[in-house]
Amino acid sequence: MEHLELFFKSIFVDNMVFAYFLGMCSYLAVSKKVSTAVGLGAAVIFVLTVTVPLNWLLDQYILQEGALTWLGPEYAEYDLSFLSFILFIATIATMVQLVEIVVEKFSPSLYNSLGIFLPLIAVNCAILGGSLFMQSREIETFGLALNYGFSSGIGWFLAILAIAAIREKIRYSNVPAPLRGLGITFIITGLMAIGFMSFGGMLTGGSEEKPSLDSDPESLGTQMEEKIESTETPEVSTLLTKN
Amino acid sequence: MGLLSKKDSKLIMDPLADNNPITIQVLGICSALAITAQLKPSIVMAVSVLFVMGVGNVVISLLRNLIPSKIRIIVQLIVVATLVIIVDQVLKAFAYSLSKELSVFIGLIITNCIIMGRFEAFALGNKPWRSFLDGIGNAAGYGVILIIVGFFRELLGSGTLFGFPVLGNPVTKTGLYAIGYENNGFMVLPPMALIVVGIIIWVQRSKNKDLIEEN
């Protein structure tokens, strides 16, 4: 149940593109054709699925406060979390290189369809964002981290697929000249993001969960806090509480 | 300008308007939009990027003859990551609540495409001083857009600037609210950042017809 919830939450509610604008650069640059968008999307799913659990292990056994206890009791008070950016990005860059080499060796056909996108991915914000969110949300188990990487990859894939399909069609419409290309893509993405906001209540407003929420005010409080944390401004949170 | 030659000042002025990293080059949107719901984080973000770009461009430019081209991406990432860690630690020490608010987005400066893009396109082939100006110019172009978006989103969304109410008090109905004005709560939600940027692009390209894209 926990897995299923995280799975849908990362795809729809916390969609990388529509809720956090991660990976926007490649999202805008590579979404002119559906076929290339699918290639890049698949590569993102793949790399996220590999790097998020890997970085979870690093975080758990090296970076967190007290994570080095397995070396011996005298290491218990080390807190290396300030190194996490550099370690995460190094893992990602190495993994991308490694994956590229392995794929090239064992599956030339996959390499041809996916390979050119792999170097692009090392600097895709969605990948680093996945690892950083994994860290800041304190995902508990290795399985959940794997699930989180995979499902947020799928969310990104869906987003780029949708915008590529729309952009292919929009070529036949009469867009005002100054908006052509980039401008209209921004506005469409905005509208799609508004659409995706409707998924927001999907996991909290269901009738199944309501009784447990009502009976346990504390869990309601933490849920609300989570909600507030996930939106970036105090204004939004006051809006939420008013409603 | 006495200090800067014409060519050098072009390096700074170009990215501010006609070659803006966000609206024309489409770089660095990733970490830009999510934090623009208010003016203050936007400015902090702009300053952080200014620091990282300026220093990073100089470092890469100094190292440009030493970096083997095969591993240059990793070297660039390490340089940026180090600078971003400095920014992150400084923010945590002196503005903790702000650094909480910006959460992972400070970390995401590392993968900000403007930085990698300018390293690749400029700093690897130019002398330190010119790279420095290029970095400052591009970061300023990025910052300007961020501040414009932040300004409108905070003003229209919550009627405040830097957290101070400027349109009157919505609860006691003073100022503009007395004649029935309401805050548009929608402006603080993420999708509106995209739409505001879309409108900025629209305005800019209507003013300068050369920038219009072919379909």
Tab-separated table of C-alpha atoms in Angstrom:
chain	number	residue	atom	x	y	z
A	1	MET	CA	0.000	0.000	0.000
A	2	GLU	CA	2.803	2.331	0.931
A	3	HIS	CA	4.514	1.494	-2.340
A	4	LEU	CA	1.394	2.027	-4.403
A	5	GLU	CA	0.769	5.374	-2.764
A	6	LEU	CA	4.311	6.587	-3.368
A	7	PHE	CA	4.102	5.329	-6.941
A	8	PHE	CA	1.010	7.334	-7.856
A	9	LYS	CA	2.071	10.312	-5.800
A	10	SER	CA	5.377	10.662	-7.615
A	11	ILE	CA	3.813	10.254	-11.030
A	12	PHE	CA	0.847	12.566	-10.720
A	13	VAL	CA	0.833	14.712	-7.589
A	14	ASP	CA	4.530	15.484	-7.287
A	15	ASN	CA	5.205	15.344	-10.997
A	16	MET	CA	8.798	16.409	-11.635
A	17	VAL	CA	7.919	18.761	-14.465
A	18	PHE	CA	4.560	20.161	-13.493
A	19	ALA	CA	4.976	20.557	-9.761
A	20	TYR	CA	8.691	21.324	-9.442
A	21	PHE	CA	9.851	22.378	-12.925
A	22	LEU	CA	12.720	19.925	-12.830
A	23	GLY	CA	14.389	18.985	-16.077
A	24	MET	CA	12.779	21.877	-17.880
A	25	CYS	CA	15.794	22.587	-20.093
A	26	SER	CA	15.799	19.287	-21.873
A	27	TYR	CA	12.013	19.163	-21.614
A	28	LEU	CA	11.777	22.306	-23.735
A	29	ALA	CA	14.703	21.572	-26.011
A	30	VAL	CA	13.999	17.969	-26.961
A	31	SER	CA	10.209	18.012	-27.198
A	32	LYS	CA	9.829	18.947	-30.849
A	33	LYS	CA	9.285	15.369	-32.022
A	34	VAL	CA	7.551	12.488	-30.265
A	35	SER	CA	10.166	9.916	-31.237
A	36	THR	CA	13.094	11.813	-29.732
A	37	ALA	CA	11.000	12.676	-26.682
A	38	VAL	CA	10.346	8.979	-26.089
A	39	GLY	CA	14.074	8.248	-26.324
A	40	LEU	CA	15.001	10.895	-23.796
A	41	GLY	CA	12.117	9.962	-21.511
A	42	ALA	CA	13.182	6.319	-21.473
A	43	ALA	CA	16.750	7.330	-20.686
A	44	VAL	CA	15.536	9.486	-17.782
A	45	ILE	CA	13.476	6.638	-16.313
A	46	PHE	CA	16.456	4.350	-16.592
A	47	VAL	CA	19.004	6.685	-15.026
A	48	LEU	CA	16.650	7.782	-12.212
A	49	THR	CA	15.907	4.152	-11.357
A	50	VAL	CA	19.615	3.478	-11.067
A	51	THR	CA	20.852	6.633	-9.343
A	52	VAL	CA	18.185	7.288	-6.699
A	53	PRO	CA	18.636	3.952	-4.862
A	54	LEU	CA	22.402	4.263	-5.238
A	55	ASN	CA	22.395	7.704	-3.709
A	56	TRP	CA	20.047	6.409	-1.026
A	57	LEU	CA	22.721	3.914	-0.026
A	58	LEU	CA	25.368	6.637	-0.002
A	59	ASP	CA	23.145	8.874	2.067
A	60	GLN	CA	22.291	6.132	4.519
A	61	TYR	CA	25.752	4.694	5.050
A	62	ILE	CA	28.102	7.635	4.504
A	63	LEU	CA	26.496	11.055	4.556
A	64	GLN	CA	23.862	11.218	7.287
A	65	GLU	CA	24.653	12.209	10.810
A	66	GLY	CA	25.804	9.069	12.576
A	67	ALA	CA	25.773	7.075	9.352
A	68	LEU	CA	29.377	6.061	9.744
A	69	THR	CA	28.700	4.057	12.916
A	70	TRP	CA	29.278	0.834	10.972
A	71	LEU	CA	32.977	1.765	10.869
A	72	GLY	CA	33.157	1.770	14.628
A	73	PRO	CA	31.640	3.632	17.572
A	74	GLU	CA	34.167	6.476	17.382
A	75	TYR	CA	32.723	7.535	14.021
A	76	ALA	CA	29.212	7.967	15.389
A	77	GLU	CA	29.264	11.745	15.568
A	78	TYR	CA	30.464	12.473	12.058
A	79	ASP	CA	27.983	14.396	9.913
A	80	LEU	CA	29.045	14.588	6.289
A	81	SER	CA	25.754	15.768	4.846
A	82	PHE	CA	27.334	18.971	3.522
A	83	LEU	CA	29.187	16.779	1.032
A	84	SER	CA	26.011	15.372	-0.415
A	85	PHE	CA	25.811	17.644	-3.482
A	86	ILE	CA	29.253	16.745	-4.680
A	87	LEU	CA	28.869	13.046	-3.954
A	88	PHE	CA	25.451	12.823	-5.595
A	89	ILE	CA	26.519	14.602	-8.744
A	90	ALA	CA	29.672	12.509	-8.965
A	91	THR	CA	27.604	9.330	-8.681
A	92	ILE	CA	25.253	10.550	-11.363
A	93	ALA	CA	27.999	11.543	-13.778
A	94	THR	CA	29.843	8.268	-13.266
A	95	MET	CA	26.689	6.171	-13.566
A	96	VAL	CA	25.739	7.905	-16.780
A	97	GLN	CA	29.166	7.212	-18.268
A	98	LEU	CA	29.056	3.635	-17.055
A	99	VAL	CA	25.580	3.013	-18.380
A	100	GLU	CA	26.604	4.464	-21.709
A	101	ILE	CA	29.599	2.128	-21.979
A	102	VAL	CA	27.623	-0.943	-20.906
A	103	VAL	CA	24.708	-0.240	-23.223
A	104	GLU	CA	27.037	0.401	-26.133
A	105	LYS	CA	28.782	-2.907	-25.560
A	106	PHE	CA	25.794	-5.164	-25.034
A	107	SER	CA	22.929	-3.665	-26.963
A	108	PRO	CA	23.956	-1.546	-29.946
A	109	SER	CA	20.352	-1.104	-31.043
A	110	LEU	CA	19.328	0.319	-27.668
A	111	TYR	CA	22.455	2.459	-27.763
A	112	ASN	CA	21.461	3.905	-31.099
A	113	SER	CA	18.052	4.922	-29.848
A	114	LEU	CA	19.066	5.956	-26.344
A	115	GLY	CA	22.779	6.645	-26.519
A	116	ILE	CA	22.841	10.173	-27.818
A	117	PHE	CA	20.636	11.287	-24.936
A	118	LEU	CA	22.706	9.809	-22.158
A	119	PRO	CA	25.378	12.543	-21.960
A	120	LEU	CA	22.579	15.127	-21.878
A	121	ILE	CA	21.163	13.458	-18.824
A	122	ALA	CA	24.138	14.025	-16.539
A	123	VAL	CA	23.137	17.663	-16.315
A	124	ASN	CA	19.380	17.145	-16.277
A	125	CYS	CA	17.994	18.728	-13.127
A	126	ALA	CA	15.397	15.984	-12.788
A	127	ILE	CA	18.091	13.436	-12.017
A	128	LEU	CA	19.860	15.413	-9.303
A	129	GLY	CA	16.468	16.662	-8.114
A	130	GLY	CA	15.313	13.065	-7.658
A	131	SER	CA	18.255	12.331	-5.392
A	132	LEU	CA	17.915	15.567	-3.424
A	133	PHE	CA	14.196	15.078	-2.861
A	134	MET	CA	14.877	11.504	-1.811
A	135	GLN	CA	17.249	12.921	0.797
A	136	SER	CA	15.083	15.775	2.014
A	137	ARG	CA	11.934	13.638	2.278
A	138	GLU	CA	13.823	11.010	4.237
A	139	ILE	CA	12.593	8.029	2.271
A	140	GLU	CA	12.897	5.074	4.579
A	141	THR	CA	13.771	1.878	2.778
A	142	PHE	CA	15.796	0.869	-0.230
A	143	GLY	CA	12.675	-0.502	-1.911
A	144	LEU	CA	10.852	2.794	-1.526
A	145	ALA	CA	13.840	4.675	-2.933
A	146	LEU	CA	13.874	2.380	-5.962
A	147	ASN	CA	10.145	2.889	-6.353
A	148	TYR	CA	10.531	6.656	-6.042
A	149	GLY	CA	13.235	6.842	-8.697
A	150	PHE	CA	11.289	4.702	-11.133
A	151	SER	CA	7.945	6.405	-10.685
A	152	SER	CA	9.231	9.960	-10.849
A	153	GLY	CA	10.996	8.911	-14.037
A	154	ILE	CA	7.667	7.770	-15.413
A	155	GLY	CA	6.121	11.075	-14.435
A	156	TRP	CA	8.792	12.954	-16.371
A	157	PHE	CA	8.366	10.604	-19.336
A	158	LEU	CA	4.609	11.253	-19.435
A	159	ALA	CA	5.152	14.989	-19.307
A	160	ILE	CA	7.611	15.141	-22.188
A	161	LEU	CA	5.531	12.708	-24.247
A	162	ALA	CA	2.442	14.856	-23.800
A	163	ILE	CA	4.112	18.140	-24.669
A	164	ALA	CA	5.849	16.615	-27.710
A	165	ALA	CA	2.541	15.332	-29.040
A	166	ILE	CA	0.941	18.732	-28.520
A	167	ARG	CA	3.838	20.530	-30.173
A	168	GLU	CA	3.627	18.282	-33.216
A	169	LYS	CA	-0.019	19.232	-33.652
A	170	ILE	CA	0.410	22.887	-32.846
A	171	ARG	CA	2.519	23.374	-35.950
A	172	TYR	CA	-0.717	23.384	-37.926
A	173	SER	CA	-2.364	26.075	-35.850
A	174	ASN	CA	-2.082	29.791	-36.211
A	175	VAL	CA	-0.198	30.926	-33.113
A	176	PRO	CA	0.473	34.686	-32.730
A	177	ALA	CA	3.946	35.277	-34.176
A	178	PRO	CA	5.758	36.462	-31.009
A	179	LEU	CA	4.477	33.463	-29.089
A	180	ARG	CA	5.575	30.897	-31.647
A	181	GLY	CA	7.900	28.195	-30.424
A	182	LEU	CA	9.056	28.854	-26.905
A	183	GLY	CA	6.314	31.185	-25.702
A	184	ILE	CA	3.402	28.952	-26.497
A	185	THR	CA	5.230	25.931	-25.093
A	186	PHE	CA	5.587	27.711	-21.771
A	187	ILE	CA	1.932	28.611	-21.661
A	188	ILE	CA	0.799	25.111	-22.627
A	189	THR	CA	3.023	23.647	-19.931
A	190	GLY	CA	1.429	26.043	-17.477
A	191	LEU	CA	-2.032	24.917	-18.485
A	192	MET	CA	-1.013	21.272	-18.243
A	193	ALA	CA	0.371	21.960	-14.788
A	194	ILE	CA	-2.994	23.417	-13.772
A	195	GLY	CA	-4.573	20.223	-15.063
A	196	PHE	CA	-2.188	18.106	-13.044
A	197	MET	CA	-3.049	20.067	-9.907
A	198	SER	CA	-6.404	18.340	-9.976
A	199	PHE	CA	-4.603	15.148	-8.985
A	200	GLY	CA	-3.638	16.907	-5.768
A	201	GLY	CA	-6.553	15.584	-3.758
A	202	MET	CA	-6.270	12.089	-5.174
A	203	LEU	CA	-4.353	10.565	-2.286
A	204	THR	CA	-5.672	12.597	0.623
A	205	GLY	CA	-9.313	13.210	-0.237
A	206	GLY	CA	-10.329	9.572	-0.767
A	207	SER	CA	-13.109	8.200	1.428
A	208	GLU	CA	-10.934	5.263	2.471
A	209	GLU	CA	-8.450	7.395	4.318
A	210	LYS	CA	-10.800	9.908	5.840
A	211	PRO	CA	-11.877	8.006	8.970
A	212	SER	CA	-8.317	7.361	10.027
A	213	LEU	CA	-7.530	11.025	9.515
A	214	ASP	CA	-10.474	12.243	11.550
A	215	SER	CA	-9.831	9.844	14.399
A	216	ASP	CA	-6.180	10.773	14.606
A	217	PRO	CA	-5.663	14.517	14.705
A	218	GLU	CA	-1.925	14.169	14.954
A	219	SER	CA	-1.612	12.343	11.659
A	220	LEU	CA	-3.799	15.007	10.102
A	221	GLY	CA	-1.380	17.592	11.402
A	222	THR	CA	1.637	15.850	9.919
A	223	GLN	CA	-0.189	15.348	6.644
A	224	MET	CA	-1.002	18.996	6.535
A	225	GLU	CA	2.591	19.842	7.311
A	226	GLU	CA	3.743	17.632	4.484
A	227	LYS	CA	1.384	19.396	2.186
A	228	ILE	CA	2.695	22.754	3.302
A	229	GLU	CA	6.257	21.686	2.866
A	230	SER	CA	5.625	20.419	-0.605
A	231	THR	CA	4.226	23.729	-1.748
A	232	GLU	CA	6.789	26.436	-1.589
A	233	THR	CA	5.091	29.422	-0.026
A	234	PRO	CA	3.346	30.300	3.184
A	235	GLU	CA	0.558	31.899	1.122
A	236	VAL	CA	-0.366	28.575	-0.393
A	237	SER	CA	-0.501	26.956	2.985
A	238	THR	CA	-2.817	29.608	4.336
A	239	LEU	CA	-4.991	29.102	1.273
A	240	LEU	CA	-5.088	25.407	2.024
A	241	THR	CA	-6.034	25.855	5.629
A	242	LYS	CA	-8.751	28.343	4.723
A	243	ASN	CA	-10.332	25.810	2.449
B	1	MET	CA	32.788	53.230	-20.212
B	2	GLY	CA	36.355	53.792	-19.147
B	3	LEU	CA	36.924	50.514	-17.418
B	4	LEU	CA	35.419	48.263	-20.043
B	5	SER	CA	36.089	48.305	-23.748
B	6	LYS	CA	33.103	48.269	-26.068
B	7	LYS	CA	33.497	44.567	-26.730
B	8	ASP	CA	33.611	43.794	-23.030
B	9	SER	CA	30.553	45.793	-22.113
B	10	LYS	CA	28.681	44.001	-24.890
B	11	LEU	CA	29.435	40.772	-23.026
B	12	ILE	CA	27.504	42.084	-20.058
B	13	MET	CA	24.713	43.923	-21.818
B	14	ASP	CA	23.797	41.316	-24.434
B	15	PRO	CA	22.472	38.638	-22.076
B	16	LEU	CA	20.360	41.233	-20.281
B	17	ALA	CA	18.051	41.684	-23.246
B	18	ASP	CA	18.524	40.307	-26.738
B	19	ASN	CA	20.361	37.178	-25.784
B	20	ASN	CA	18.707	36.535	-22.450
B	21	PRO	CA	19.538	33.091	-21.084
B	22	ILE	CA	15.972	32.344	-20.048
B	23	THR	CA	13.777	33.843	-22.723
B	24	ILE	CA	16.058	33.389	-25.748
B	25	GLN	CA	18.622	30.696	-25.041
B	26	VAL	CA	16.139	28.601	-22.979
B	27	LEU	CA	18.701	27.726	-20.342
B	28	GLY	CA	18.401	27.453	-16.603
B	29	ILE	CA	14.664	27.279	-16.297
B	30	CYS	CA	14.826	24.225	-14.081
B	31	SER	CA	15.703	25.824	-10.814
B	32	ALA	CA	14.346	29.241	-11.731
B	33	LEU	CA	10.600	28.937	-11.686
B	34	ALA	CA	9.823	27.057	-8.534
B	35	ILE	CA	11.198	29.700	-6.196
B	36	THR	CA	9.689	32.808	-7.760
B	37	ALA	CA	6.455	32.884	-5.786
B	38	GLN	CA	7.987	35.663	-3.684
B	39	LEU	CA	10.499	38.399	-4.314
B	40	LYS	CA	12.969	37.602	-1.557
B	41	PRO	CA	13.860	34.033	-2.536
B	42	SER	CA	14.065	35.167	-6.161
B	43	ILE	CA	16.691	37.746	-5.274
B	44	VAL	CA	18.634	35.325	-3.101
B	45	MET	CA	18.598	32.819	-5.936
B	46	ALA	CA	19.750	35.466	-8.424
B	47	VAL	CA	22.631	36.507	-6.177
B	48	SER	CA	23.670	32.896	-5.560
B	49	VAL	CA	23.742	32.187	-9.278
B	50	LEU	CA	25.666	35.426	-9.871
B	51	PHE	CA	28.327	34.287	-7.417
B	52	VAL	CA	28.553	30.742	-8.764
B	53	MET	CA	28.645	31.881	-12.398
B	54	GLY	CA	31.221	34.612	-11.873
B	55	VAL	CA	33.653	32.548	-9.841
B	56	GLY	CA	33.007	29.325	-11.764
B	57	ASN	CA	33.644	30.912	-15.140
B	58	VAL	CA	36.957	32.310	-13.925
B	59	VAL	CA	38.058	28.981	-12.445
B	60	ILE	CA	37.160	27.020	-15.577
B	61	SER	CA	38.812	29.630	-17.741
B	62	LEU	CA	42.027	29.418	-15.704
B	63	LEU	CA	41.967	25.626	-15.949
B	64	ARG	CA	40.943	25.511	-19.589
B	65	ASN	CA	44.327	24.363	-20.908
B	66	LEU	CA	44.730	21.714	-18.228
B	67	ILE	CA	41.383	19.942	-18.514
B	68	PRO	CA	41.411	16.886	-20.811
B	69	SER	CA	38.392	17.277	-23.041
B	70	LYS	CA	37.108	13.753	-22.331
B	71	ILE	CA	36.476	14.345	-18.658
B	72	ARG	CA	35.638	18.039	-18.837
B	73	ILE	CA	32.004	17.548	-17.845
B	74	ILE	CA	32.966	15.879	-14.592
B	75	VAL	CA	35.548	18.587	-13.863
B	76	GLN	CA	32.932	21.280	-14.517
B	77	LEU	CA	30.438	19.531	-12.264
B	78	ILE	CA	32.971	19.306	-9.449
B	79	VAL	CA	33.803	23.015	-9.728
B	80	VAL	CA	30.138	24.016	-9.664
B	81	ALA	CA	29.303	21.598	-6.869
B	82	THR	CA	32.060	23.013	-4.692
B	83	LEU	CA	30.855	26.578	-5.234
B	84	VAL	CA	27.261	25.594	-4.576
B	85	ILE	CA	28.235	23.893	-1.322
B	86	ILE	CA	29.818	27.188	-0.239
B	87	VAL	CA	26.626	29.090	-1.094
B	88	ASP	CA	24.503	26.496	0.668
B	89	GLN	CA	26.580	26.555	3.853
B	90	VAL	CA	26.620	30.364	3.935
B	91	LEU	CA	22.848	30.484	3.549
B	92	LYS	CA	22.371	27.852	6.238
B	93	ALA	CA	24.555	29.852	8.592
B	94	PHE	CA	23.151	33.338	8.015
B	95	ALA	CA	19.623	32.888	6.651
B	96	TYR	CA	18.388	29.548	7.870
B	97	SER	CA	14.666	30.045	7.258
B	98	LEU	CA	15.356	31.214	3.720
B	99	SER	CA	17.560	28.231	3.034
B	100	LYS	CA	14.754	25.952	4.295
B	101	GLU	CA	12.367	27.685	1.929
B	102	LEU	CA	14.651	27.248	-1.047
B	103	SER	CA	15.180	23.596	0.009
B	104	VAL	CA	16.639	21.531	-2.797
B	105	PHE	CA	16.690	24.339	-5.303
B	106	ILE	CA	20.014	25.729	-4.098
B	107	GLY	CA	21.465	22.292	-4.746
B	108	LEU	CA	19.917	22.312	-8.167
B	109	ILE	CA	22.052	25.296	-9.178
B	110	ILE	CA	24.629	22.579	-9.921
B	111	THR	CA	22.593	21.295	-12.809
B	112	ASN	CA	21.468	24.733	-13.900
B	113	CYS	CA	21.982	24.580	-17.633
B	114	ILE	CA	23.113	28.216	-17.866
B	115	ILE	CA	26.198	27.420	-15.859
B	116	MET	CA	27.207	24.329	-17.804
B	117	GLY	CA	26.219	26.034	-21.033
B	118	ARG	CA	28.428	29.073	-20.429
B	119	PHE	CA	31.321	26.897	-19.244
B	120	GLU	CA	31.129	24.906	-22.449
B	121	ALA	CA	30.446	27.741	-24.819
B	122	PHE	CA	32.563	30.512	-23.381
B	123	ALA	CA	34.874	29.836	-20.451
B	124	LEU	CA	36.618	26.900	-22.128
B	125	GLY	CA	37.789	29.158	-24.946
B	126	ASN	CA	38.368	32.578	-23.415
B	127	LYS	CA	40.611	34.435	-21.015
B	128	PRO	CA	39.581	34.778	-17.323
B	129	TRP	CA	38.541	38.469	-17.389
B	130	ARG	CA	36.262	38.073	-20.395
B	131	SER	CA	34.849	34.850	-18.949
B	132	PHE	CA	34.153	36.657	-15.717
B	133	LEU	CA	32.212	39.386	-17.535
B	134	ASP	CA	30.321	36.791	-19.540
B	135	GLY	CA	29.407	34.909	-16.382
B	136	ILE	CA	28.261	38.054	-14.604
B	137	GLY	CA	26.261	39.177	-17.641
B	138	ASN	CA	24.450	35.889	-18.072
B	139	ALA	CA	23.722	35.505	-14.400
B	140	ALA	CA	22.358	39.054	-14.367
B	141	GLY	CA	20.136	38.299	-17.362
B	142	TYR	CA	18.840	35.270	-15.488
B	143	GLY	CA	18.396	37.263	-12.299
B	144	VAL	CA	16.427	40.019	-14.029
B	145	ILE	CA	13.826	37.575	-15.300
B	146	LEU	CA	13.660	35.902	-11.901
B	147	ILE	CA	13.081	39.227	-10.157
B	148	ILE	CA	10.420	40.339	-12.658
B	149	VAL	CA	8.538	37.074	-12.235
B	150	GLY	CA	8.942	37.173	-8.459
B	151	PHE	CA	7.742	40.781	-8.324
B	152	PHE	CA	4.523	40.164	-10.227
B	153	ARG	CA	3.743	36.866	-8.555
B	154	GLU	CA	4.148	38.259	-5.066
B	155	LEU	CA	2.373	41.539	-5.814
B	156	LEU	CA	-0.637	40.010	-7.553
B	157	GLY	CA	-0.694	36.805	-5.554
B	158	SER	CA	-0.442	38.054	-2.010
B	159	GLY	CA	-0.400	41.854	-2.303
B	160	THR	CA	2.974	42.150	-0.615
B	161	LEU	CA	6.573	42.932	-1.601
B	162	PHE	CA	9.403	41.385	0.441
B	163	GLY	CA	6.611	40.336	2.798
B	164	PHE	CA	5.419	43.914	3.456
B	165	PRO	CA	1.823	44.662	2.480
B	166	VAL	CA	1.740	47.320	-0.237
B	167	LEU	CA	-1.850	47.170	-1.408
B	168	GLY	CA	-3.486	47.567	1.985
B	169	ASN	CA	-4.746	44.970	4.394
B	170	PRO	CA	-7.055	42.277	2.975
B	171	VAL	CA	-8.564	41.435	6.367
B	172	THR	CA	-9.505	44.910	7.577
B	173	LYS	CA	-10.229	46.060	4.009
B	174	THR	CA	-7.973	49.059	3.706
B	175	GLY	CA	-6.212	50.468	0.658
B	176	LEU	CA	-7.097	48.823	-2.637
B	177	TYR	CA	-9.110	46.160	-0.836
B	178	ALA	CA	-11.573	48.823	0.276
B	179	ILE	CA	-12.845	49.113	-3.295
B	180	GLY	CA	-13.270	45.387	-3.728
B	181	TYR	CA	-9.845	44.269	-4.948
B	182	GLU	CA	-8.974	40.650	-4.169
B	183	ASN	CA	-5.642	38.835	-4.204
B	184	ASN	CA	-5.311	36.325	-6.985
B	185	GLY	CA	-4.263	33.281	-4.990
B	186	PHE	CA	-3.586	31.465	-8.214
B	187	MET	CA	-0.476	33.544	-8.842
B	188	VAL	CA	1.442	31.855	-6.040
B	189	LEU	CA	0.799	28.360	-7.387
B	190	PRO	CA	3.503	26.782	-9.555
B	191	PRO	CA	1.730	26.809	-12.954
B	192	MET	CA	1.504	30.594	-13.021
B	193	ALA	CA	5.310	30.900	-13.069
B	194	LEU	CA	5.302	29.275	-16.473
B	195	ILE	CA	2.530	31.459	-17.750
B	196	VAL	CA	4.195	34.649	-16.474
B	197	VAL	CA	7.421	33.693	-18.238
B	198	GLY	CA	5.393	32.931	-21.355
B	199	ILE	CA	3.937	36.422	-21.214
B	200	ILE	CA	7.399	37.989	-20.727
B	201	ILE	CA	8.566	36.144	-23.835
B	202	TRP	CA	5.511	37.386	-25.693
B	203	VAL	CA	6.153	41.017	-24.730
B	204	GLN	CA	9.858	40.817	-25.515
B	205	ARG	CA	9.342	39.264	-28.920
B	206	SER	CA	6.603	41.691	-29.890
B	207	LYS	CA	9.028	44.527	-29.203
B	208	ASN	CA	11.881	42.943	-31.111
B	209	LYS	CA	10.607	41.193	-34.226
B	210	ASP	CA	14.020	39.650	-35.004
B	211	LEU	CA	13.585	37.225	-32.150
B	212	ILE	CA	10.444	35.587	-33.507
B	213	GLU	CA	10.942	31.891	-34.135
B	214	GLU	CA	10.092	30.065	-37.321
B	215	ASN	CA	7.507	27.462	-36.663
